[in-house]
XYZ file of C-alpha atoms in Angstrom:
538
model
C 57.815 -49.012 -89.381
C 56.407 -49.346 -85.721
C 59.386 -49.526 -84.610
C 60.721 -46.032 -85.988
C 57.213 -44.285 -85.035
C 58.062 -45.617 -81.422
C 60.986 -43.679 -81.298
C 60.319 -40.310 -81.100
C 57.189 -40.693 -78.631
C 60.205 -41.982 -76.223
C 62.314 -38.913 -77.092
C 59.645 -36.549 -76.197
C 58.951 -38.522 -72.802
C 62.022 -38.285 -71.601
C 62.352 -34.286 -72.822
C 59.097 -34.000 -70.977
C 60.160 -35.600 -67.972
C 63.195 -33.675 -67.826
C 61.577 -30.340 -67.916
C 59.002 -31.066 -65.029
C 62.042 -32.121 -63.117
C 63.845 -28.887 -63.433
C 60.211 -26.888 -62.980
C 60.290 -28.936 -59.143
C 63.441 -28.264 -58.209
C 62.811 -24.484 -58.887
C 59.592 -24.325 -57.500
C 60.897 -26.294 -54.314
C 63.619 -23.671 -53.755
C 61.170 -20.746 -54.558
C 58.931 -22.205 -51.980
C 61.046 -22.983 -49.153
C 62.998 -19.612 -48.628
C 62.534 -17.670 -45.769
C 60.759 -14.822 -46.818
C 57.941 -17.786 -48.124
C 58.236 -19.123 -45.083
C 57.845 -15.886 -42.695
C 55.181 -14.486 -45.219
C 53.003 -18.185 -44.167
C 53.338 -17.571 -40.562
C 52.499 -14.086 -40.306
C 49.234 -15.194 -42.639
C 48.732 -17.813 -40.143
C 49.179 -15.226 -37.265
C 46.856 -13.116 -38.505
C 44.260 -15.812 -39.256
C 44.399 -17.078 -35.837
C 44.136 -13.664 -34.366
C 41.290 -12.858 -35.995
C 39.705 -15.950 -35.060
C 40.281 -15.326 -31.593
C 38.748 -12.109 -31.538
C 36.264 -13.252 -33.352
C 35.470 -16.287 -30.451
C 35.989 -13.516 -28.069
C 33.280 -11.152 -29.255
C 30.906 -14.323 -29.533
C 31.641 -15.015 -25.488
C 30.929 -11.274 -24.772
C 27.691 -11.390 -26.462
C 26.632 -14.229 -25.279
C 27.968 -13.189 -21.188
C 25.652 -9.909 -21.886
C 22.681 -11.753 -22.837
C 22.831 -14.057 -20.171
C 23.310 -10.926 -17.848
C 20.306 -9.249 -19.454
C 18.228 -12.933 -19.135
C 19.229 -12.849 -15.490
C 18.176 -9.283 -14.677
C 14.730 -9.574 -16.613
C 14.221 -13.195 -14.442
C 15.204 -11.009 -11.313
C 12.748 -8.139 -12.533
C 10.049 -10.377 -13.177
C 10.528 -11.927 -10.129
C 10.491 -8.432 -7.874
C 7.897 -6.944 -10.210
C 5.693 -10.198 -9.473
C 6.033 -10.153 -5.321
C 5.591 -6.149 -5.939
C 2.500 -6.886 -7.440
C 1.344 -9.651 -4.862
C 2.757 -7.082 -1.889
C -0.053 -4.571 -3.605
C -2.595 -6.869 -4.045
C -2.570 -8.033 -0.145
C -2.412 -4.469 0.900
C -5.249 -3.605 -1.321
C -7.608 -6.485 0.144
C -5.846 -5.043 3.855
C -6.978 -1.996 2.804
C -10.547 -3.046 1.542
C -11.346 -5.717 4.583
C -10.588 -2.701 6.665
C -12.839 -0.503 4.927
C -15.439 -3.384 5.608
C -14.459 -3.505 9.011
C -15.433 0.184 9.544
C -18.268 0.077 7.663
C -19.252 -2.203 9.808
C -18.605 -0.268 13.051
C -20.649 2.597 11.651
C -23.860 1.040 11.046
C -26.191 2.585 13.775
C -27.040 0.259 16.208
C -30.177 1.573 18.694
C -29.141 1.997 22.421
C -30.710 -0.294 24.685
C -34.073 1.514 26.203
C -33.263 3.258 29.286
C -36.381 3.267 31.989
C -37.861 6.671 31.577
C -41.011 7.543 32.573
C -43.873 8.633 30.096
C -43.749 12.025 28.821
C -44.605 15.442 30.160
C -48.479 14.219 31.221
C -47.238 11.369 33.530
C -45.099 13.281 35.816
C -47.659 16.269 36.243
C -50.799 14.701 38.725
C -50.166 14.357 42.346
C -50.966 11.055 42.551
C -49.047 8.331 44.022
C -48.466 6.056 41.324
C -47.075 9.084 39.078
C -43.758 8.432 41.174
C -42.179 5.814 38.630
C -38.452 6.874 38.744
C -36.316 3.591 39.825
C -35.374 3.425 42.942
C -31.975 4.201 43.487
C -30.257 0.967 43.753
C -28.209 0.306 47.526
C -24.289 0.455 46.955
C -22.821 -2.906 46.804
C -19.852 -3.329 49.195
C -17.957 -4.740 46.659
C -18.976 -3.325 43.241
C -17.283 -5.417 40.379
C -17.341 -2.634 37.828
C -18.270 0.645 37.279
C -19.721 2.755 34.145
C -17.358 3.738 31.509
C -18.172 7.310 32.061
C -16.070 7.402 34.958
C -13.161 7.776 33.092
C -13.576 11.117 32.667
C -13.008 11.834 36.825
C -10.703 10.332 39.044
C -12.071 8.203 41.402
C -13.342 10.023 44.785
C -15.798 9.580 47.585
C -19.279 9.356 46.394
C -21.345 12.728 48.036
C -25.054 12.238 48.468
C -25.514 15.887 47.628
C -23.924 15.287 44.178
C -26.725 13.710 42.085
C -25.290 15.125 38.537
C -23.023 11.974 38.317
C -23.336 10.906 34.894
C -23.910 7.500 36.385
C -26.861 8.046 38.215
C -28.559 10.798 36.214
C -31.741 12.387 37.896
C -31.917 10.540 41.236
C -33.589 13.159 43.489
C -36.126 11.585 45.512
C -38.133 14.630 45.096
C -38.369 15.157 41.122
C -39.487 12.933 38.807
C -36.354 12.137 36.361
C -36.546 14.437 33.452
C -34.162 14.270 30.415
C -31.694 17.655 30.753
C -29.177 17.368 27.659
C -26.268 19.479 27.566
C -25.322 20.979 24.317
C -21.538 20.152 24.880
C -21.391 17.468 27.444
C -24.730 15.639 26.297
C -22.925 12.935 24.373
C -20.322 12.081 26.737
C -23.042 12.234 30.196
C -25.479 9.969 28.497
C -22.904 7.103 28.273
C -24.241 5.537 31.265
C -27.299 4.273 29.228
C -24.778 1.981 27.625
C -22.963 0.823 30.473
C -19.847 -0.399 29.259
C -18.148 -1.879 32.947
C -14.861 -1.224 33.854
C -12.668 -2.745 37.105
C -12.543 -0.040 39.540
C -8.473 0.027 39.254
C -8.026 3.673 39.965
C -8.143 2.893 44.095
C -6.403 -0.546 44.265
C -7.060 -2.379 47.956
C -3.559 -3.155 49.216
C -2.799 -6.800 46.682
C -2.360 -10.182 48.695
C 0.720 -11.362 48.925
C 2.009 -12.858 45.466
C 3.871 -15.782 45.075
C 7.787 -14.717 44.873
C 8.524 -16.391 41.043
C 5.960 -13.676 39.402
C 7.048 -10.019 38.391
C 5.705 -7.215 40.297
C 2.187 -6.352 39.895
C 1.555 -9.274 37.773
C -2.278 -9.102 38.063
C -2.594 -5.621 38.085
C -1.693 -5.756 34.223
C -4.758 -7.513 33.997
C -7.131 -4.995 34.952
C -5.375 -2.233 33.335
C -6.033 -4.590 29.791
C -9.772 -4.932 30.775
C -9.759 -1.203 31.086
C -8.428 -1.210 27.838
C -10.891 -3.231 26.525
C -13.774 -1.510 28.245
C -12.273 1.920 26.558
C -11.912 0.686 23.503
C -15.787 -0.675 23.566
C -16.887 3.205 24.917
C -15.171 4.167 21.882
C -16.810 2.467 19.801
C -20.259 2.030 20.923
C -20.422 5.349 22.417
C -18.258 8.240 22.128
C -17.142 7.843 18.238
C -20.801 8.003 16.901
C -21.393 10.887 19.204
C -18.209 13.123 20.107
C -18.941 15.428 17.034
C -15.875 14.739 14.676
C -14.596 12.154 17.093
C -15.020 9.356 14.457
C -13.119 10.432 11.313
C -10.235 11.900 13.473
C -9.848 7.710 15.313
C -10.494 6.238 12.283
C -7.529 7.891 10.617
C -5.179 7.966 13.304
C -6.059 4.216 14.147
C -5.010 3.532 10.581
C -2.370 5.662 10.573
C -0.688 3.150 13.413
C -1.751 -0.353 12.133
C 0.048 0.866 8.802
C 3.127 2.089 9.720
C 3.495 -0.918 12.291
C 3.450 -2.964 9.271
C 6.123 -1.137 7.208
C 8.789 -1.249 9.527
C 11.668 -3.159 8.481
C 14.861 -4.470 10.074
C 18.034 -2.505 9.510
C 20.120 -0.072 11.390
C 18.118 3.803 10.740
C 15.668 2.555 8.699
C 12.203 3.343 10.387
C 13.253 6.865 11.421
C 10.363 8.482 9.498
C 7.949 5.751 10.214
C 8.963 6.018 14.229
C 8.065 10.070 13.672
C 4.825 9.298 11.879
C 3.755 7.126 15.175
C 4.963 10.014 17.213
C 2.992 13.072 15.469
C 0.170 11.257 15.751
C 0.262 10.359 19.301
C 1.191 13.912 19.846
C -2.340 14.900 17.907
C -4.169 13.042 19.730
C -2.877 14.053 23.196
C -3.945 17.497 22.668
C -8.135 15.845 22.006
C -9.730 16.670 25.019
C -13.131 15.813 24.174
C -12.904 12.134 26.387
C -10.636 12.746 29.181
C -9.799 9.575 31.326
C -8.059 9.085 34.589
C -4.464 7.751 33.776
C -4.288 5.871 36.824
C -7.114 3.250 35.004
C -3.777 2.531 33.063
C -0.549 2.278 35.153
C 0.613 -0.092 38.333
C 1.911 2.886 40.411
C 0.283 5.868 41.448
C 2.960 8.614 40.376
C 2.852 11.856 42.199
C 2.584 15.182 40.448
C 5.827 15.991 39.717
C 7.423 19.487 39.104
C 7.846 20.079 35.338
C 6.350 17.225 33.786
C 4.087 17.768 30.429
C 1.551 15.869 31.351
C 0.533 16.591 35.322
C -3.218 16.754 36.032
C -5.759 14.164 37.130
C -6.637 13.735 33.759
C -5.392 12.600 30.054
C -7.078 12.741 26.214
C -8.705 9.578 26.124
C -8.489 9.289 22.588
C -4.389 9.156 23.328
C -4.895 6.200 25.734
C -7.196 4.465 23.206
C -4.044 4.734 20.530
C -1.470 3.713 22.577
C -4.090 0.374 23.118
C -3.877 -0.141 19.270
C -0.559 0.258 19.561
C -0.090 -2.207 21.951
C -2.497 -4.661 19.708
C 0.039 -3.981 17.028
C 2.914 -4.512 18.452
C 1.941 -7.971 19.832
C 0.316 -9.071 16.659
C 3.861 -8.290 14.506
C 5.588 -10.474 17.231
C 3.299 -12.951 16.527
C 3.009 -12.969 13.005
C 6.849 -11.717 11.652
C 8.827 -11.792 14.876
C 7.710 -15.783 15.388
C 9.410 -16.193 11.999
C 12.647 -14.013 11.913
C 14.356 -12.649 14.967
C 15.446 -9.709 12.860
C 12.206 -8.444 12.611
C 12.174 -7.886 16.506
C 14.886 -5.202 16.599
C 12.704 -2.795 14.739
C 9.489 -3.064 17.625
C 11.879 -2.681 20.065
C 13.036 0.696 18.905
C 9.889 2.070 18.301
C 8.336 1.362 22.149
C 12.022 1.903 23.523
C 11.679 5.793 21.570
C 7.799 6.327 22.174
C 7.613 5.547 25.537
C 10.992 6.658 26.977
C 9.282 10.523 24.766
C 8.745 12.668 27.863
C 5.893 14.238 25.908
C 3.799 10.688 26.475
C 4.748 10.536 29.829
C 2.115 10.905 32.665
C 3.589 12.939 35.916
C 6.994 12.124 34.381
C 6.209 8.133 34.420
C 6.374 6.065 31.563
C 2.796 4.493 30.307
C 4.331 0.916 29.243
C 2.025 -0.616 31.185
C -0.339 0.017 28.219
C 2.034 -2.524 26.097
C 3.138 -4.932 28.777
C -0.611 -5.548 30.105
C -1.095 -6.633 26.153
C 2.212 -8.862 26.477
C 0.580 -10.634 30.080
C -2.628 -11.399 28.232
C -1.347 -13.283 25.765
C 2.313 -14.872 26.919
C 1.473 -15.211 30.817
C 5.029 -17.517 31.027
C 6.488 -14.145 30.527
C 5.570 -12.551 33.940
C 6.291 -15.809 35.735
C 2.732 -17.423 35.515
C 2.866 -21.092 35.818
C 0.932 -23.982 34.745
C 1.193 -27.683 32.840
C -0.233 -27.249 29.309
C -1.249 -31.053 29.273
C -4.594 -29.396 31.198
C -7.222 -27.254 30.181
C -6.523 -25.153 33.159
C -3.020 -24.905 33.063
C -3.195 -23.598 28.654
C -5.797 -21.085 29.480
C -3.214 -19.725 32.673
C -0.621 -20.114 30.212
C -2.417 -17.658 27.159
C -3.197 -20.160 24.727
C -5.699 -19.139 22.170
C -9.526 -20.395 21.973
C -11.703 -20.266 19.168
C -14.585 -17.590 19.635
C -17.168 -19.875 18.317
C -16.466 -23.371 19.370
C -14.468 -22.226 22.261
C -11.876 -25.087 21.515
C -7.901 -24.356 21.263
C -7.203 -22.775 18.206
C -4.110 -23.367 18.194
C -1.965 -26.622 18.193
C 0.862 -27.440 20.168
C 3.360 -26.392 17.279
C 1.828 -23.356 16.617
C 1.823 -22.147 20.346
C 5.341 -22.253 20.548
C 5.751 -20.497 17.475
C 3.450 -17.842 18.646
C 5.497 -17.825 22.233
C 9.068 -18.222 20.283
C 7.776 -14.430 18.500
C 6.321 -13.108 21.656
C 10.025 -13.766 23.601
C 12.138 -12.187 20.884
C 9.534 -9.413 20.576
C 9.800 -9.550 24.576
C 13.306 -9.043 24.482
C 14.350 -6.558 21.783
C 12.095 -4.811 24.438
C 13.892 -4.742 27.275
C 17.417 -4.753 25.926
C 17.776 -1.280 24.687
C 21.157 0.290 25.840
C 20.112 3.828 27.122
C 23.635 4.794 28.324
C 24.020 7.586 25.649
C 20.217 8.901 25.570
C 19.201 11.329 27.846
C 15.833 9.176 28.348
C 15.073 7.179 30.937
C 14.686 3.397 30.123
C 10.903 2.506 30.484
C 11.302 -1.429 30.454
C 15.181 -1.264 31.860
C 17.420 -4.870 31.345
C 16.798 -5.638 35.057
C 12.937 -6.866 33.777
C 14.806 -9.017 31.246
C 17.083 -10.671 34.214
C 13.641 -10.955 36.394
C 11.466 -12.829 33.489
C 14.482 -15.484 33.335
C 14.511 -16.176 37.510
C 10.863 -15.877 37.241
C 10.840 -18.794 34.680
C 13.651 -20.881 35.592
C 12.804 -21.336 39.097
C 9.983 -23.372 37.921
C 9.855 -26.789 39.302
C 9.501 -30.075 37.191
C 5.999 -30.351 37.522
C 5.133 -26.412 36.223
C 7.610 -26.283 33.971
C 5.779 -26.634 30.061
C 6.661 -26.266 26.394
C 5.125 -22.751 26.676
C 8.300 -21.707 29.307
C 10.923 -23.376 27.333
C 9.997 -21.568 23.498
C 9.651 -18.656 25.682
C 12.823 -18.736 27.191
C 14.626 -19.742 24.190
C 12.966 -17.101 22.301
C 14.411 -14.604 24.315
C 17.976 -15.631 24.609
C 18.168 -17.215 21.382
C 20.289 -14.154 18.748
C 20.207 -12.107 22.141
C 22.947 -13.294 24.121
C 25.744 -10.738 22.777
C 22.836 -7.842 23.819
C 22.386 -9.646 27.666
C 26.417 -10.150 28.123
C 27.466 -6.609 27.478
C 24.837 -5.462 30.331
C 26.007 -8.668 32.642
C 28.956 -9.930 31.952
C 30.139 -12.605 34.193
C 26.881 -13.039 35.914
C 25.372 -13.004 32.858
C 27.138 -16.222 31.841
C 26.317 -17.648 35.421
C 22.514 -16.885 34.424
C 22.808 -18.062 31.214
C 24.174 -21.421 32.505
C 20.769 -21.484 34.926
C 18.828 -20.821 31.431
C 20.313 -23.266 29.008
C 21.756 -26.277 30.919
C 20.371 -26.210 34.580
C 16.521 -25.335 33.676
C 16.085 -27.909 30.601
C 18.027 -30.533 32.447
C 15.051 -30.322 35.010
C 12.601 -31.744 32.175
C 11.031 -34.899 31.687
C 13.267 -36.942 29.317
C 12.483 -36.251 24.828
C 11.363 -33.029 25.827
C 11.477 -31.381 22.487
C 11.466 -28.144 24.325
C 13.853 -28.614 26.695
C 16.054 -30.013 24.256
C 15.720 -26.704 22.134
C 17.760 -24.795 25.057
C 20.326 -27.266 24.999
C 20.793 -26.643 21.222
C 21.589 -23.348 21.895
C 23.803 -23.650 24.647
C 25.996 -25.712 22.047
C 25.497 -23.390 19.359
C 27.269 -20.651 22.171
C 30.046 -22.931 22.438
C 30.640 -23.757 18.656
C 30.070 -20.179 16.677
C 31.748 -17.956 20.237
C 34.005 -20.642 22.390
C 31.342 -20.218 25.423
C 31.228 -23.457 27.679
C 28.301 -22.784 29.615
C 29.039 -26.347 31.407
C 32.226 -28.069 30.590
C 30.660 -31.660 32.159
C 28.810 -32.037 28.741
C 31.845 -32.204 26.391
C 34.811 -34.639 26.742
C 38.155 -32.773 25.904
């Protein structure tokens, strides 16, 4: 009985079995024909295509957000110096404000000795006489009141007692108070006194040593005439010119701020240049202080036939601008020059164009005396002046800085050179301006350049200081393409004095010295220029 049950279970196994089999094999060749086949790849095509596309937008994306993080890290960054930019200028702008607040409180002029009022002068007795005496000339008079500026220098008269200077010194009247409704401001500057040198009649110089530029001390006393104008201004005629003060005040800014925007870059300070000009040009026609030019300049120039500016006398308040301007120009080579010689090119251009303008010119010379007596003051090295900065002595010949109140150095040895590195670039971009194309006359030509190197490379040992070398290599240093195309050859002779001969002078570990050796190499390694083929082995 179990054995006949068993039976047909084995039957239906085997009819199972069977079936499945023939279910495989037409399955297998349903699934492996060709169409099947080409149908699975062109699924598998498409899958992977749409994949890609799909990894390709996801890099896009993410490319343009990190292009939009970048930009908003760059804006943030520019909007944030922006910001700092405006908050200096604004604290500029406000210590200024302080500044000239400052200037305009009223100070009281010293008391002048005048006699008592009407009742003194009126009995006829001897002791009514009070006036001073007038004093005996002194053979040698030091200075002279500022109010000579407004006349050129000429032989005192004794029948011209009206000089503003000695104001009501007839023996035979008592000295009465006679103010002039135009003139009263400017006469009564005496009773302040400001001094200034007595330039305007020079007694023939003593011979100068042969390694200093011409006229060397001369730009000394014009920059103490500066000074001593700048003080009248201030003390004397801006609180009482009538609308002498707001007209400085703005035009004074009008400099110091558009110094301060120039930036490097071929064409780029066109309309600040033009903005210096127009107001030098306003202030040239103010003739409310006139001043003898020759208070300002080395030569005596001649009237000469057609120039714009011919008399004996000039607007003051033009004079006291191109002073600023002078102050400005130093303090950018000191403060942005010093630290890239890019920002040199730009000052250059502006003196080169406003004082090669024949409009600024006085008897058709040049003033750039004004600048270069600012340049003596404070980089002496510059017009040859000698002297070891080891010494107290030899730093204050050489124009190192002293404090006001503790009358110490201000400045360390590091920052000197800094200040001198500026100053020579500044120096420089100066003097080599190519005028071959310009109708203008070059007011500091190359040849000055070519002179300030002699003068400081004919130094001996002994005189030779840190001060000369960073302000030798300051001028040479980025300006040796500028000094070759006006020299050539001999320019490469005197650049061989400069770099190799001069520093090889110095006391050995000179850190100076050493600096004009570095770029003497630097010539030969960026242009192929062996300035002295003993020091390489080939």
């Amino acid at each position: 009985m179990a054995l006949s049950q068993a039976e047909p279970s084995s039957e239906d196994e085997l009819s199972s079995a069977f079936e499945n089999t023939r279910l495989d094999d037409t399955l297998f060749k349903i699934l492996h024909t060709e169409e099947i086949h080409t149908k699975a790849l062109d699924a598998a095509h498409q899958y992977h295509e749409n994949l890609r596309k799909l990894a390709q937008n996801a890099l896009a994306i993410h490319e343009a957000e990190e292009a939009h993080r970048q930009l908003q890290i760059l804006a943030d960054q520019e909007e944030e110096r922006v910001r700092l930019e405006t908050e200096r200028a604004k604290e500029e702008c406000r210590l200024r404000d302080i500044e000239n607040r400052e200037r305009s409180i009223p100070r009281p002029a010293p008391r002048v000795p005048t006699p008592p009022p009407v009742e003194t002068p009126k009995p006829a007795t001897p002791p009514v006489q009070k006036a001073p005496p007038i004093p005996p000339p002194q053979p040698a008079q030091p200075a002279r009141p500022a109010a000579q500026l407004q006349q050129p220098v000429t032989k005192q008269s004794s029948t011209a007692p009206s000089q503003p200077g000695l104001v009501s010194q007839n023996k035979h009247d008592p000295p009465k108070p006679t103010p002039q409704p135009a003139l009263a401001p400017i006469q009564q500057q005496s009773q302040l006194q400001p001094k200034i040198p007595q330039p305007a009649q020079p007694s023939p110089p003593a011979a100068q040593p042969v390694h200093v530029l011409e006229g060397t001390e001369r730009y000394v006393e014009i920059h103490k005439n500066l000074k001593a104008l700048r003080r009248a201004f201030e003390e004397m005629y801006i609180p009482q010119v009538p609308g002498l003060k707001p007209k400085a005040g703005t035009m004074r800014r009008h400099i110091r701020m558009t110094m301060g925007q120039l930036t490097p870059g071929r064409g780029t300070n066109k309309a600040q240049i033009e903005q210096i000009m127009q107001t030098l040009r306003e202030a040239l026609q103010d003739t409310s202080v006139p001043v003898d030019p020759n208070l300002f300049t080395v030569s005596r120039p001649a009237p000469k036939e057609g120039a714009a500016n011919n008399g004996e006398q000039i607007s003051g308040l033009f004079i006291w601008l191109l002073g600023h301007l002078a102050k400005a120009v130093v303090k950018q080579c000191i403060d942005e020059v010093a630290i890239s010689h890019k920002n040199a090119d730009p000052i250059g251009v502006v003196v080169a164009t406003v004082m090669s303008n024949p409009e600024f010119h006085w008897r058709g010379e040049s003033l750039i005396d004004i600048i270069m007596s600012k340049f003596r003051v404070t980089a002496p090295a510059l017009f040859g002046i000698r002297g070891n900065d080891k010494t107290e002595a030899g730093r204050t010949k050489l124009g190192w800085r002293r404090d006001k109140d503790t009358g110490a150095w201000a400045d360390s040895a590091e920052e000197n050179v800094r200040r001198m590195t500026g100053l020579g670039r500044g120096y420089a971009a100066i003097s080599l301006r190519d005028f071959s194309r310009s109708r203008s006359t070059n007011p500091w030509p190359p040849s000055r350049y070519w002179t300030t190197i002699a003068c400081i490379t004919s130094a001996p040992p002994g005189e030779a200081s840190s001060t000369h070398y960073a302000v030798l290599k300051g001028m040479i240093s980025q300006f040796e393409e500028r000094f070759l195309a006006f020299y050539g050859t001999a320019g490469i002779a005197a650049l061989k004095v400069a770099l190799v001969d001069f520093p090889r002078r110095a006391e050995k570990g000179n850190v100076g010295a050493q600096a004009l050796t570095a770029v003497a190499d630097g010539l030969r390694k960026d242009y192929g220029l062996v300035l002295d083929p003993k020091l390489y082995k080939w």
